[in-house]
Amino acid sequence: MNDQSTENIANGAITLAAIGDLHISEASERRYRDMFAEISEVADVVALCGDLTNFGKTHEAEMLAEDLRACTIPIVGVLGNHDYECGQPEKVAEILHQAGMTVLDEQAAVVEGVGFAGVKGFIGGFGRGELGAFGEEAIKVFVDESINEARKLENALRTLRTDRAVAVLHYSPVEDTVEGEPKEIYPFLGSSRLADAVDRFDNVKAVVHGHAHTGAFRGRTPRGVPVYNCAQFVVEREEGRPYTLLEI
Ligand SMILES: [Fe+2]
Ligand SMILES: [Fe+2]
């Protein structure tokens, strides 16, 4: 047990490690094994924020599953858009589930007294720029997907009775953490509807997400819940290592 864990037991907090956008490709063998061993020494639980594989290939998921075996603490996570590319996200999720990851989607989880609810999320834009369900059928289908992901997140959060909860997403719920990306693509980096879902609850202490590789690390929902962009490239720039550690 490390010093941080001893201190946390005293104040009831847990240390959450969060990382997104591993983008495991077929050339990534054992790339994250040492990192997961290291995380297991310094954190109580790890959250994976999607884009775990590069194309959602079976072999990529199996390679990540191998690396996850080095992880000795609970793993929760969501898939990202890249994990959908081969059209078999269920297969990717099942392989990662077999390797010990609790795949959050509709189903929330409680780890050491802290609730975790998560969805991939979807795009659609932020604030006044949010796309509305109006006009062509194709736009309504698109917006429905965004609404549906936010509804799943809200439902999962509602099932949690813990006094502390964390929302795990792939897409961003706020504009703050996509700043640094080209302005033209902001609407494709996340959706305010996810923040609206988070803000309906008083027990959410943090939101972690990925996807915006050149975004900003820190932000807040309109009601002030801290949001962290844990895409590994963002965290690396901020902290000099690919994962962040949060006290929850
Ligand atoms: Fe990514
Ligand atoms: Fe992504």
Short mmCIF file of C-alpha atoms and ligand atoms in Angstrom, two decimals:
data_model
loop_
_atom_site.label_atom_id
_atom_site.label_comp_id
_atom_site.label_asym_id
_atom_site.label_seq_id
_atom_site.Cartn_x
_atom_site.Cartn_y
_atom_site.Cartn_z
CA MET A 1 0.00 0.00 0.00
CA ASN A 2 1.41 3.41 -0.93
CA ASP A 3 1.45 6.56 1.22
CA GLN A 4 -1.36 8.10 -0.80
CA SER A 5 -3.59 5.08 -0.13
CA THR A 6 -2.87 5.27 3.59
CA GLU A 7 -3.78 8.95 3.63
CA ASN A 8 -6.91 8.30 1.60
CA ILE A 9 -8.18 5.67 3.99
CA ALA A 10 -7.98 8.33 6.70
CA ASN A 11 -10.07 10.87 4.77
CA GLY A 12 -12.28 8.42 2.87
CA ALA A 13 -11.05 9.53 -0.56
CA ILE A 14 -9.89 7.20 -3.30
CA THR A 15 -7.28 7.82 -5.96
CA LEU A 16 -8.63 7.49 -9.48
CA ALA A 17 -6.24 7.06 -12.40
CA ALA A 18 -7.78 8.12 -15.73
CA ILE A 19 -6.49 7.79 -19.27
CA GLY A 20 -8.12 7.86 -22.68
CA ASP A 21 -7.12 7.39 -26.30
CA LEU A 22 -4.70 4.50 -25.97
CA HIS A 23 -5.31 3.83 -29.69
CA ILE A 24 -3.79 0.38 -29.53
CA SER A 25 -2.75 -0.74 -33.00
CA GLU A 26 -1.27 -4.01 -34.15
CA ALA A 27 2.17 -2.45 -33.61
CA SER A 28 1.44 -1.69 -29.93
CA GLU A 29 2.36 -5.01 -28.35
CA ARG A 30 3.01 -4.64 -24.60
CA ARG A 31 3.04 -0.87 -24.96
CA TYR A 32 0.90 -0.26 -21.86
CA ARG A 33 1.82 -3.21 -19.68
CA ASP A 34 4.32 -1.36 -17.49
CA MET A 35 1.99 1.62 -17.26
CA PHE A 36 -0.85 -0.51 -15.89
CA ALA A 37 1.51 -2.11 -13.37
CA GLU A 38 2.62 1.38 -12.30
CA ILE A 39 -0.97 2.64 -12.06
CA SER A 40 -1.82 -0.31 -9.82
CA GLU A 41 0.81 0.93 -7.37
CA VAL A 42 -0.45 4.50 -7.16
CA ALA A 43 -4.24 4.34 -7.63
CA ASP A 44 -7.27 2.50 -6.24
CA VAL A 45 -9.21 2.32 -9.51
CA VAL A 46 -8.52 3.16 -13.14
CA ALA A 47 -10.96 4.67 -15.65
CA LEU A 48 -10.39 4.19 -19.40
CA CYS A 49 -11.96 6.98 -21.45
CA GLY A 50 -12.43 5.34 -24.85
CA ASP A 51 -10.53 5.04 -28.14
CA LEU A 52 -8.86 2.10 -26.46
CA THR A 53 -8.12 0.55 -29.86
CA ASN A 54 -7.28 2.24 -33.13
CA PHE A 55 -9.87 0.55 -35.33
CA GLY A 56 -11.88 -1.73 -33.04
CA LYS A 57 -10.18 -4.84 -34.44
CA THR A 58 -10.35 -8.09 -32.50
CA HIS A 59 -6.57 -8.38 -32.38
CA GLU A 60 -6.16 -4.85 -31.06
CA ALA A 61 -8.64 -5.56 -28.26
CA GLU A 62 -6.83 -8.79 -27.43
CA MET A 63 -3.53 -6.91 -27.19
CA LEU A 64 -5.05 -4.43 -24.75
CA ALA A 65 -6.55 -7.33 -22.80
CA GLU A 66 -3.04 -8.75 -22.42
CA ASP A 67 -1.72 -5.43 -21.08
CA LEU A 68 -4.70 -5.12 -18.70
CA ARG A 69 -3.58 -8.32 -17.00
CA ALA A 70 -0.79 -6.22 -15.44
CA CYS A 71 -3.49 -4.15 -13.71
CA THR A 72 -4.29 -5.36 -10.19
CA ILE A 73 -6.88 -2.68 -9.30
CA PRO A 74 -10.49 -2.39 -10.54
CA ILE A 75 -10.87 -1.11 -14.12
CA VAL A 76 -13.92 0.78 -15.38
CA GLY A 77 -14.27 2.33 -18.80
CA VAL A 78 -16.14 3.20 -21.95
CA LEU A 79 -15.47 2.69 -25.63
CA GLY A 80 -14.71 5.52 -28.04
CA ASN A 81 -15.57 6.15 -31.67
CA HIS A 82 -12.40 4.38 -32.84
CA ASP A 83 -13.53 1.23 -31.05
CA TYR A 84 -16.62 1.26 -33.32
CA GLU A 85 -14.72 1.52 -36.61
CA CYS A 86 -14.82 -2.19 -37.50
CA GLY A 87 -18.52 -2.40 -36.66
CA GLN A 88 -18.08 -4.81 -33.74
CA PRO A 89 -18.03 -2.73 -30.55
CA GLU A 90 -19.79 -5.55 -28.65
CA LYS A 91 -16.90 -7.86 -29.45
CA VAL A 92 -14.31 -5.29 -28.31
CA ALA A 93 -16.31 -4.71 -25.11
CA GLU A 94 -16.58 -8.44 -24.45
CA ILE A 95 -12.82 -9.01 -24.84
CA LEU A 96 -12.08 -6.12 -22.46
CA HIS A 97 -14.76 -7.35 -20.04
CA GLN A 98 -13.11 -10.77 -20.00
CA ALA A 99 -9.82 -9.02 -19.16
CA GLY A 100 -11.43 -7.45 -16.09
CA MET A 101 -12.75 -4.10 -17.31
CA THR A 102 -16.25 -3.13 -16.20
CA VAL A 103 -17.69 -1.65 -19.38
CA LEU A 104 -19.91 1.22 -18.29
CA ASP A 105 -22.89 1.72 -20.56
CA GLU A 106 -26.35 1.89 -18.99
CA GLN A 107 -24.91 -0.18 -16.13
CA ALA A 108 -23.16 1.83 -13.38
CA ALA A 109 -20.62 0.37 -10.96
CA VAL A 110 -19.53 1.11 -7.38
CA VAL A 111 -15.86 0.78 -6.45
CA GLU A 112 -14.75 1.42 -2.88
CA GLY A 113 -17.83 3.51 -2.16
CA VAL A 114 -17.54 5.68 -5.28
CA GLY A 115 -20.07 5.34 -8.09
CA PHE A 116 -19.02 5.25 -11.73
CA ALA A 117 -21.45 5.93 -14.57
CA GLY A 118 -20.32 6.15 -18.13
CA VAL A 119 -21.22 6.26 -21.79
CA LYS A 120 -19.30 6.93 -24.97
CA GLY A 121 -21.38 10.04 -25.55
CA PHE A 122 -21.77 11.63 -28.95
CA ILE A 123 -21.23 14.84 -30.85
CA GLY A 124 -23.55 17.78 -31.56
CA GLY A 125 -21.87 20.87 -30.18
CA PHE A 126 -21.94 23.07 -27.12
CA GLY A 127 -24.17 25.71 -25.61
CA ARG A 128 -25.88 27.99 -28.10
CA GLY A 129 -24.10 26.14 -30.92
CA GLU A 130 -25.77 22.83 -30.08
CA LEU A 131 -27.50 21.25 -33.07
CA GLY A 132 -31.26 20.87 -32.56
CA ALA A 133 -33.61 18.15 -33.85
CA PHE A 134 -35.26 20.15 -36.62
CA GLY A 135 -35.88 19.70 -40.32
CA GLU A 136 -34.53 16.75 -42.23
CA GLU A 137 -34.93 13.21 -40.95
CA ALA A 138 -31.15 12.68 -41.11
CA ILE A 139 -30.59 15.57 -38.70
CA LYS A 140 -33.21 14.21 -36.32
CA VAL A 141 -31.54 10.78 -36.34
CA PHE A 142 -28.18 12.41 -35.63
CA VAL A 143 -29.53 14.53 -32.78
CA ASP A 144 -31.46 11.55 -31.38
CA GLU A 145 -28.16 9.71 -30.97
CA SER A 146 -26.79 12.61 -28.96
CA ILE A 147 -29.93 12.79 -26.80
CA ASN A 148 -29.91 9.03 -26.30
CA GLU A 149 -26.32 8.95 -25.01
CA ALA A 150 -27.11 11.76 -22.54
CA ARG A 151 -30.25 9.92 -21.42
CA LYS A 152 -28.26 6.72 -20.80
CA LEU A 153 -25.76 8.69 -18.72
CA GLU A 154 -28.54 10.31 -16.72
CA ASN A 155 -30.23 6.95 -16.09
CA ALA A 156 -26.96 5.36 -14.97
CA LEU A 157 -26.19 8.25 -12.62
CA ARG A 158 -29.71 8.00 -11.20
CA THR A 159 -29.10 4.39 -10.13
CA LEU A 160 -26.14 5.42 -7.97
CA ARG A 161 -26.84 5.96 -4.28
CA THR A 162 -23.25 6.85 -3.39
CA ASP A 163 -22.39 10.29 -2.04
CA ARG A 164 -19.53 10.51 -4.59
CA ALA A 165 -19.80 9.64 -8.26
CA VAL A 166 -17.66 10.02 -11.38
CA ALA A 167 -18.92 10.26 -14.96
CA VAL A 168 -16.68 8.49 -17.48
CA LEU A 169 -17.12 9.60 -21.11
CA HIS A 170 -15.30 9.54 -24.40
CA TYR A 171 -16.72 12.71 -25.95
CA SER A 172 -16.44 15.99 -24.11
CA PRO A 173 -19.41 17.40 -22.18
CA VAL A 174 -18.07 20.98 -22.28
CA GLU A 175 -16.33 23.38 -24.61
CA ASP A 176 -13.62 24.21 -22.03
CA THR A 177 -11.70 21.00 -22.58
CA VAL A 178 -11.78 21.04 -26.38
CA GLU A 179 -10.13 24.46 -26.49
CA GLY A 180 -6.89 24.11 -28.41
CA GLU A 181 -8.56 22.07 -31.13
CA PRO A 182 -9.51 23.84 -34.39
CA LYS A 183 -12.68 25.85 -33.67
CA GLU A 184 -14.31 24.45 -36.82
CA ILE A 185 -14.44 20.95 -35.33
CA TYR A 186 -15.73 21.79 -31.83
CA PRO A 187 -19.23 20.47 -32.67
CA PHE A 188 -17.65 17.08 -33.50
CA LEU A 189 -15.82 16.78 -30.20
CA GLY A 190 -18.74 16.47 -27.83
CA SER A 191 -22.13 17.60 -26.66
CA SER A 192 -23.48 19.89 -23.93
CA ARG A 193 -26.28 17.40 -23.40
CA LEU A 194 -23.79 15.24 -21.49
CA ALA A 195 -23.05 18.13 -19.10
CA ASP A 196 -26.79 18.74 -18.69
CA ALA A 197 -27.15 15.12 -17.51
CA VAL A 198 -24.24 15.45 -15.06
CA ASP A 199 -25.61 18.70 -13.66
CA ARG A 200 -28.87 17.06 -12.61
CA PHE A 201 -27.02 15.33 -9.76
CA ASP A 202 -25.29 16.70 -6.67
CA ASN A 203 -23.00 13.74 -6.05
CA VAL A 204 -20.91 13.90 -9.24
CA LYS A 205 -17.44 15.00 -8.15
CA ALA A 206 -15.66 14.76 -11.50
CA VAL A 207 -16.11 14.00 -15.18
CA VAL A 208 -13.31 12.37 -17.14
CA HIS A 209 -13.29 12.10 -20.93
CA GLY A 210 -11.00 11.75 -23.93
CA HIS A 211 -11.31 12.24 -27.72
CA ALA A 212 -9.99 15.84 -27.99
CA HIS A 213 -6.29 14.99 -28.41
CA THR A 214 -5.15 18.60 -28.55
CA GLY A 215 -7.75 20.04 -26.19
CA ALA A 216 -7.29 21.50 -22.71
CA PHE A 217 -6.94 19.43 -19.53
CA ARG A 218 -9.36 21.20 -17.19
CA GLY A 219 -12.87 22.55 -17.46
CA ARG A 220 -16.17 22.75 -15.60
CA THR A 221 -19.81 22.00 -16.29
CA PRO A 222 -22.24 24.94 -16.04
CA ARG A 223 -22.93 23.94 -12.40
CA GLY A 224 -19.23 23.75 -11.61
CA VAL A 225 -18.44 20.02 -11.70
CA PRO A 226 -14.74 19.61 -12.63
CA VAL A 227 -14.15 18.10 -16.08
CA TYR A 228 -10.81 16.56 -17.08
CA ASN A 229 -9.76 15.76 -20.63
CA CYS A 230 -7.75 12.59 -20.02
CA ALA A 231 -6.74 11.91 -23.63
CA GLN A 232 -3.23 10.64 -23.01
CA PHE A 233 -1.66 13.29 -25.25
CA VAL A 234 -3.30 16.08 -23.23
CA VAL A 235 -2.32 14.56 -19.87
CA GLU A 236 1.23 13.95 -21.07
CA ARG A 237 1.60 17.64 -21.90
CA GLU A 238 0.11 18.63 -18.55
CA GLU A 239 1.69 16.13 -16.18
CA GLY A 240 4.56 14.45 -18.04
CA ARG A 241 2.90 11.03 -17.90
CA PRO A 242 -0.01 9.61 -19.92
CA TYR A 243 -2.51 9.18 -17.06
CA THR A 244 -3.82 11.59 -14.48
CA LEU A 245 -4.50 10.93 -10.80
CA LEU A 246 -7.57 12.43 -9.14
CA GLU A 247 -8.63 12.31 -5.51
CA ILE A 248 -12.34 11.54 -5.37
FE FE B 1 -8.78 9.40 -29.84
FE FE B 2 -12.28 9.62 -30.28
#
